[in-house]
Tab-separated table of C-alpha atoms in Angstrom:
chain	number	residue	atom	x	y	z
A	12	MET	CA	17.638	4.658	13.235
A	13	LEU	CA	14.073	5.648	12.426
A	14	ILE	CA	12.299	4.289	9.357
A	15	LYS	CA	9.104	5.729	7.946
A	16	VAL	CA	6.964	3.073	6.307
A	17	GLY	CA	3.604	3.293	4.665
A	18	PHE	CA	1.454	2.647	1.642
A	19	GLU	CA	-1.465	3.827	-0.462
A	20	ILE	CA	-3.320	0.993	-2.164
A	21	THR	CA	-6.536	1.442	-4.142
A	22	TYR	CA	-8.941	-1.187	-5.432
A	23	TYR	CA	-12.032	-0.795	-7.572
A	24	ALA	CA	-15.048	-2.971	-6.797
A	25	ALA	CA	-18.353	-2.931	-8.666
A	26	THR	CA	-20.240	-4.340	-5.674
A	27	PRO	CA	-19.635	-4.512	-1.902
A	28	THR	CA	-16.786	-7.013	-1.458
A	29	PRO	CA	-15.546	-8.713	1.724
A	30	MET	CA	-11.784	-8.537	2.215
A	31	VAL	CA	-9.028	-9.822	4.493
A	32	THR	CA	-5.888	-7.704	4.773
A	33	MET	CA	-2.400	-8.308	6.165
A	34	LEU	CA	-1.071	-4.759	6.104
A	35	SER	CA	-0.044	-4.410	9.747
A	36	ILE	CA	3.480	-4.642	11.109
A	37	HIS	CA	4.203	-8.040	12.644
A	38	PRO	CA	3.687	-8.327	16.426
A	39	SER	CA	7.386	-9.161	16.855
A	40	ARG	CA	8.121	-5.500	15.947
A	41	TYR	CA	5.434	-3.890	18.098
A	42	GLY	CA	8.020	-2.698	20.604
A	43	ASP	CA	9.775	-0.773	17.827
A	44	ILE	CA	6.752	1.238	16.683
A	45	VAL	CA	7.069	4.920	17.619
A	46	GLY	CA	3.641	6.182	18.599
A	47	THR	CA	0.894	4.113	16.994
A	48	GLU	CA	0.519	2.343	13.696
A	49	SER	CA	-1.997	4.080	11.446
A	50	ILE	CA	-4.079	2.180	8.894
A	51	THR	CA	-7.128	3.979	7.510
A	52	THR	CA	-9.465	3.607	4.555
A	53	ASP	CA	-11.196	5.972	2.170
A	54	PRO	CA	-14.134	5.826	2.356
A	55	ASN	CA	-13.972	5.057	6.045
A	56	VAL	CA	-15.161	1.522	6.820
A	57	PRO	CA	-14.836	-0.485	10.040
A	58	ILE	CA	-11.990	-3.003	10.238
A	59	THR	CA	-11.889	-5.781	12.819
A	60	TYR	CA	-8.543	-7.440	13.556
A	61	TYR	CA	-7.565	-10.982	14.468
A	62	ARG	CA	-4.436	-13.190	14.579
A	63	ASP	CA	-4.180	-15.975	12.031
A	64	SER	CA	-2.703	-19.414	12.752
A	65	PHE	CA	0.831	-18.084	12.101
A	66	GLY	CA	0.462	-15.150	14.502
A	67	ASN	CA	0.095	-12.505	11.786
A	68	VAL	CA	-2.295	-9.576	12.271
A	69	CYS	CA	-5.168	-9.645	9.777
A	70	GLY	CA	-8.030	-7.233	9.196
A	71	ARG	CA	-11.603	-7.999	8.100
A	72	LEU	CA	-13.770	-5.478	6.261
A	73	VAL	CA	-16.263	-5.045	3.453
A	74	ALA	CA	-15.107	-2.733	0.685
A	75	PRO	CA	-18.025	-0.633	-0.611
A	76	ALA	CA	-19.223	-0.572	-4.200
A	77	GLY	CA	-16.955	1.769	-6.139
A	78	GLY	CA	-13.825	0.665	-4.335
A	79	ILE	CA	-11.565	1.517	-1.422
A	80	THR	CA	-8.158	3.044	-0.702
A	81	PHE	CA	-5.946	1.845	2.151
A	82	HIS	CA	-3.548	4.327	3.743
A	83	GLY	CA	-0.722	3.269	6.064
A	84	ASN	CA	1.734	5.484	7.918
A	85	THR	CA	4.031	4.298	10.677
A	86	LEU	CA	7.355	5.221	12.237
A	87	VAL	CA	9.560	2.303	13.299
A	88	ARG	CA	12.735	2.329	15.363
A	89	ASP	CA	15.377	-0.031	13.992
A	90	SER	CA	18.817	-1.101	15.208
A	91	GLY	CA	20.380	-0.083	11.913
A	92	GLN	CA	22.316	-3.355	11.958
A	93	PRO	CA	22.421	-5.660	8.934
A	94	ASP	CA	20.994	-9.165	8.930
A	95	LEU	CA	22.909	-11.492	11.238
A	96	ILE	CA	25.727	-13.601	9.823
A	97	VAL	CA	26.432	-16.607	12.062
A	98	PRO	CA	28.641	-19.232	10.368
A	99	SER	CA	28.538	-21.379	13.507
A	100	ALA	CA	24.734	-21.837	13.367
A	101	GLN	CA	23.973	-25.562	13.307
A	102	GLN	CA	21.357	-27.640	11.558
A	103	LEU	CA	19.387	-29.659	14.110
A	104	PRO	CA	18.427	-33.305	13.537
A	105	ILE	CA	14.762	-33.487	12.582
A	106	ASP	CA	13.886	-35.590	15.622
A	107	GLN	CA	15.228	-32.786	17.850
A	108	LEU	CA	13.251	-29.949	16.237
A	109	PRO	CA	10.393	-28.275	18.131
A	110	ASP	CA	6.978	-29.523	17.029
A	111	GLU	CA	6.059	-26.120	15.584
A	112	CYS	CA	8.995	-26.288	13.159
A	113	LEU	CA	7.893	-29.487	11.410
A	114	LEU	CA	5.311	-27.584	9.352
A	115	TYR	CA	8.162	-25.702	7.699
A	116	LEU	CA	9.750	-28.908	6.412
A	117	MET	CA	6.698	-29.933	4.431
A	118	ALA	CA	5.380	-29.131	0.971
A	119	SER	CA	3.064	-26.128	0.587
A	120	ARG	CA	1.151	-24.331	-2.161
A	121	TYR	CA	4.193	-22.824	-3.898
A	122	CYS	CA	6.927	-25.040	-2.464
A	123	GLU	CA	6.857	-28.564	-3.895
A	124	THR	CA	9.439	-30.394	-1.830
A	125	ASP	CA	8.300	-33.718	-3.327
A	126	LYS	CA	9.257	-32.523	-6.835
A	127	LEU	CA	12.568	-30.895	-5.898
A	128	THR	CA	14.086	-33.235	-3.292
A	129	ASP	CA	16.197	-35.190	-5.776
A	130	VAL	CA	17.392	-31.943	-7.370
A	131	ALA	CA	18.254	-30.474	-3.967
A	132	TRP	CA	20.287	-33.489	-2.853
A	133	SER	CA	22.154	-33.649	-6.159
A	134	LEU	CA	23.090	-29.955	-5.819
A	135	PHE	CA	23.687	-29.618	-2.074
A	136	GLY	CA	24.155	-33.107	-0.658
A	137	HIS	CA	27.917	-32.591	-0.497
A	138	THR	CA	27.679	-29.428	1.655
A	139	ASP	CA	28.201	-29.259	5.410
A	140	PRO	CA	24.879	-29.125	7.286
A	141	GLY	CA	23.962	-25.795	8.851
A	142	TRP	CA	24.902	-22.247	7.916
A	143	ASN	CA	27.216	-23.273	5.078
A	144	ARG	CA	24.508	-25.375	3.436
A	145	VAL	CA	21.997	-22.528	3.619
A	146	GLN	CA	24.470	-20.047	2.137
A	147	THR	CA	25.313	-22.449	-0.668
A	148	ILE	CA	21.616	-22.757	-1.486
A	149	ILE	CA	21.196	-18.971	-1.424
A	150	GLY	CA	24.205	-18.495	-3.690
A	151	PHE	CA	22.911	-21.024	-6.196
A	152	VAL	CA	19.422	-19.514	-6.354
A	153	HIS	CA	20.839	-15.982	-6.615
A	154	LYS	CA	22.837	-16.991	-9.711
A	155	HIS	CA	20.253	-19.333	-11.207
A	156	VAL	CA	17.296	-16.907	-11.205
A	157	LYS	CA	17.145	-13.743	-13.305
A	158	PHE	CA	15.175	-10.911	-11.695
A	159	GLY	CA	12.499	-9.053	-13.635
A	160	TYR	CA	9.036	-7.710	-12.803
A	161	GLN	CA	7.855	-8.981	-16.191
A	162	HIS	CA	8.465	-12.500	-14.884
A	163	ALA	CA	6.005	-12.141	-11.993
A	164	HIS	CA	3.076	-14.552	-12.064
A	165	ALA	CA	0.729	-15.391	-9.210
A	166	MET	CA	0.699	-19.093	-10.097
A	167	LYS	CA	4.489	-19.551	-10.320
A	168	SER	CA	5.814	-22.211	-7.940
A	169	ALA	CA	9.305	-23.121	-6.792
A	170	LEU	CA	9.521	-25.816	-9.466
A	171	ASP	CA	8.508	-23.281	-12.122
A	172	VAL	CA	11.213	-20.903	-10.904
A	173	TYR	CA	13.836	-23.630	-11.054
A	174	GLU	CA	12.826	-24.680	-14.570
A	175	GLN	CA	12.280	-21.156	-15.971
A	176	GLY	CA	15.194	-19.448	-14.215
A	177	ASN	CA	13.446	-16.116	-13.665
A	178	GLY	CA	11.141	-14.348	-11.248
A	179	VAL	CA	10.739	-11.675	-8.592
A	180	CYS	CA	11.705	-11.598	-4.914
A	181	ARG	CA	8.996	-14.039	-3.828
A	182	ASP	CA	10.203	-16.532	-6.429
A	183	TYR	CA	13.791	-16.393	-5.176
A	184	ALA	CA	12.461	-17.003	-1.654
A	185	HIS	CA	10.195	-19.866	-2.709
A	186	LEU	CA	12.951	-21.759	-4.518
A	187	ALA	CA	15.573	-21.239	-1.809
A	188	LEU	CA	13.315	-22.168	1.096
A	189	THR	CA	12.056	-25.230	-0.779
A	190	PHE	CA	15.638	-26.420	-1.265
A	191	CYS	CA	16.251	-25.832	2.463
A	192	ARG	CA	13.216	-27.914	3.393
A	193	CYS	CA	14.352	-30.671	1.029
A	194	MET	CA	17.673	-30.719	2.929
A	195	GLY	CA	15.971	-30.998	6.332
A	196	ILE	CA	16.199	-27.318	7.324
A	197	PRO	CA	12.940	-25.670	8.469
A	198	ALA	CA	12.287	-22.586	6.331
A	199	ARG	CA	9.427	-20.102	6.258
A	200	TYR	CA	8.381	-17.281	3.948
A	201	CYS	CA	8.454	-13.644	5.082
A	202	THR	CA	6.967	-10.455	3.700
A	203	GLY	CA	7.480	-6.856	4.764
A	204	TYR	CA	9.135	-3.539	4.065
A	205	MET	CA	12.738	-3.297	2.889
A	206	GLY	CA	13.835	0.057	1.521
A	207	ASP	CA	17.092	1.078	-0.133
A	208	ILE	CA	18.788	1.722	3.211
A	209	GLY	CA	22.546	1.280	3.314
A	210	ILE	CA	22.816	0.662	-0.439
A	211	ILE	CA	22.856	2.733	-3.603
A	212	PRO	CA	19.217	3.062	-4.767
A	213	ASP	CA	18.636	1.247	-8.061
A	214	GLY	CA	15.863	3.573	-9.184
A	215	SER	CA	13.144	0.924	-9.138
A	216	VAL	CA	9.705	1.624	-7.719
A	217	MET	CA	9.394	0.844	-4.008
A	218	ASP	CA	7.484	-2.313	-3.210
A	219	PHE	CA	6.921	-4.744	-0.385
A	220	SER	CA	9.595	-7.436	-0.335
A	221	GLY	CA	9.675	-11.185	0.129
A	222	TRP	CA	12.483	-13.109	1.842
A	223	PHE	CA	12.722	-16.197	4.053
A	224	GLU	CA	13.978	-17.455	7.398
A	225	VAL	CA	15.675	-20.701	8.383
A	226	TYR	CA	15.696	-22.431	11.760
A	227	LEU	CA	19.229	-23.173	12.956
A	228	SER	CA	20.687	-23.572	16.465
A	229	GLY	CA	17.283	-23.004	18.060
A	230	ARG	CA	16.287	-19.718	16.384
A	231	TRP	CA	15.169	-18.196	13.089
A	232	TYR	CA	17.691	-16.423	10.831
A	233	THR	CA	16.889	-14.017	8.003
A	234	CYS	CA	17.927	-15.045	4.473
A	235	ASP	CA	17.629	-13.235	1.146
A	236	ALA	CA	18.315	-15.162	-2.055
A	237	ARG	CA	17.458	-12.277	-4.349
A	238	HIS	CA	20.088	-9.895	-2.981
A	239	ASN	CA	22.470	-12.477	-1.484
A	240	LYS	CA	23.817	-9.999	1.054
A	241	ALA	CA	22.925	-8.729	4.517
A	242	ARG	CA	20.527	-5.800	4.353
A	243	ILE	CA	19.501	-3.053	6.774
A	244	GLY	CA	15.998	-1.985	7.759
A	245	ARG	CA	13.722	-4.951	7.178
A	246	ILE	CA	10.319	-4.418	8.792
A	247	LEU	CA	8.467	-7.717	9.045
A	248	MET	CA	4.733	-7.877	8.332
A	249	GLY	CA	3.971	-11.577	8.077
A	250	THR	CA	5.353	-15.111	8.026
A	251	GLY	CA	3.927	-18.347	6.682
A	252	ARG	CA	4.627	-21.489	4.705
A	253	ASP	CA	4.805	-19.484	1.473
A	254	ALA	CA	3.328	-16.402	-0.191
A	255	ALA	CA	-0.181	-17.879	-0.106
A	256	ASP	CA	-0.188	-17.491	3.698
A	257	VAL	CA	0.869	-13.830	3.685
A	258	ALA	CA	-1.178	-12.221	0.918
A	259	LEU	CA	-1.392	-8.490	1.636
A	260	THR	CA	-5.038	-8.441	0.591
A	261	THR	CA	-7.531	-11.160	-0.215
A	262	SER	CA	-10.890	-10.273	-1.769
A	263	PHE	CA	-13.913	-12.525	-1.859
A	264	GLY	CA	-15.175	-11.221	-5.161
A	265	ARG	CA	-13.862	-9.351	-8.197
A	266	MET	CA	-11.619	-6.355	-7.446
A	267	ASP	CA	-9.194	-4.465	-9.683
A	268	LEU	CA	-5.943	-2.953	-8.400
A	269	VAL	CA	-5.880	0.752	-9.320
A	270	LYS	CA	-2.958	2.169	-7.324
A	271	PHE	CA	-0.070	0.641	-5.396
A	272	PHE	CA	2.416	2.922	-3.646
A	273	VAL	CA	4.844	1.928	-0.872
A	274	ILE	CA	7.459	3.842	1.100
A	275	SER	CA	10.249	2.672	3.402
A	276	ASP	CA	12.706	5.462	4.082
A	277	GLU	CA	15.213	6.271	6.803
A	278	ILE	CA	14.546	9.642	8.393
A	279	LYS	CA	16.780	11.800	10.529
A	280	GLN	CA	16.173	11.575	14.260
A	281	GLU	CA	15.724	15.336	14.597
A	282	ALA	CA	13.095	15.259	11.852
A	283	ALA	CA	10.969	12.738	13.746
């Protein structure tokens, strides 16, 4: 299938303000981009790109006084298949994990493994290691947390989510991946596009989505504690330890968000 993704994001700035963006599609999906990925600004300012320590594509620019609007428009080819379900996927002993996975077992800005380890073992210590343990964690978080945009808060951590029992997609991901890390399963945060493809639209405003991945049987598997079901049409933009590593925009100075519009829609092949 073909998926049209894009955005229009506007910020106001009183003075020229340096920025770092993470608005590009992840390099792992480069082969699926039809044509070229388009990211422009109004007014037009130069953007230089680099790869961060996680392999994400980041842009550097200086937003002019008065503000800036980012426009994105890309066509992506997707398999149309839902997230993989592999009950046989095994949890590897920590001493057999690749070196690069160890980072995703440790505490990070929003994922306090030191504060939730006892809770995790009391809830999931009886489960079979591997796929079953991950799914049990996802099921618990899905039921424990109540979704609501009014519950969003930039400072909310996994411990806060557990204690408050509410949040948005990033909060579901933070709590679930923290529990996974506590149980010895490498887990990393993901952000990207995920439209209402293959489901009945719920009428909510389109947004970027947060989910997570776990490392089992030598590869990363997609997990989604908010929806607790396999979904179609995820387009990855970035991965990291938690949401702090994959902020869509970071400004080095005061900026106000004025407009935020995102699309992620399946289109007919003949219309492409």
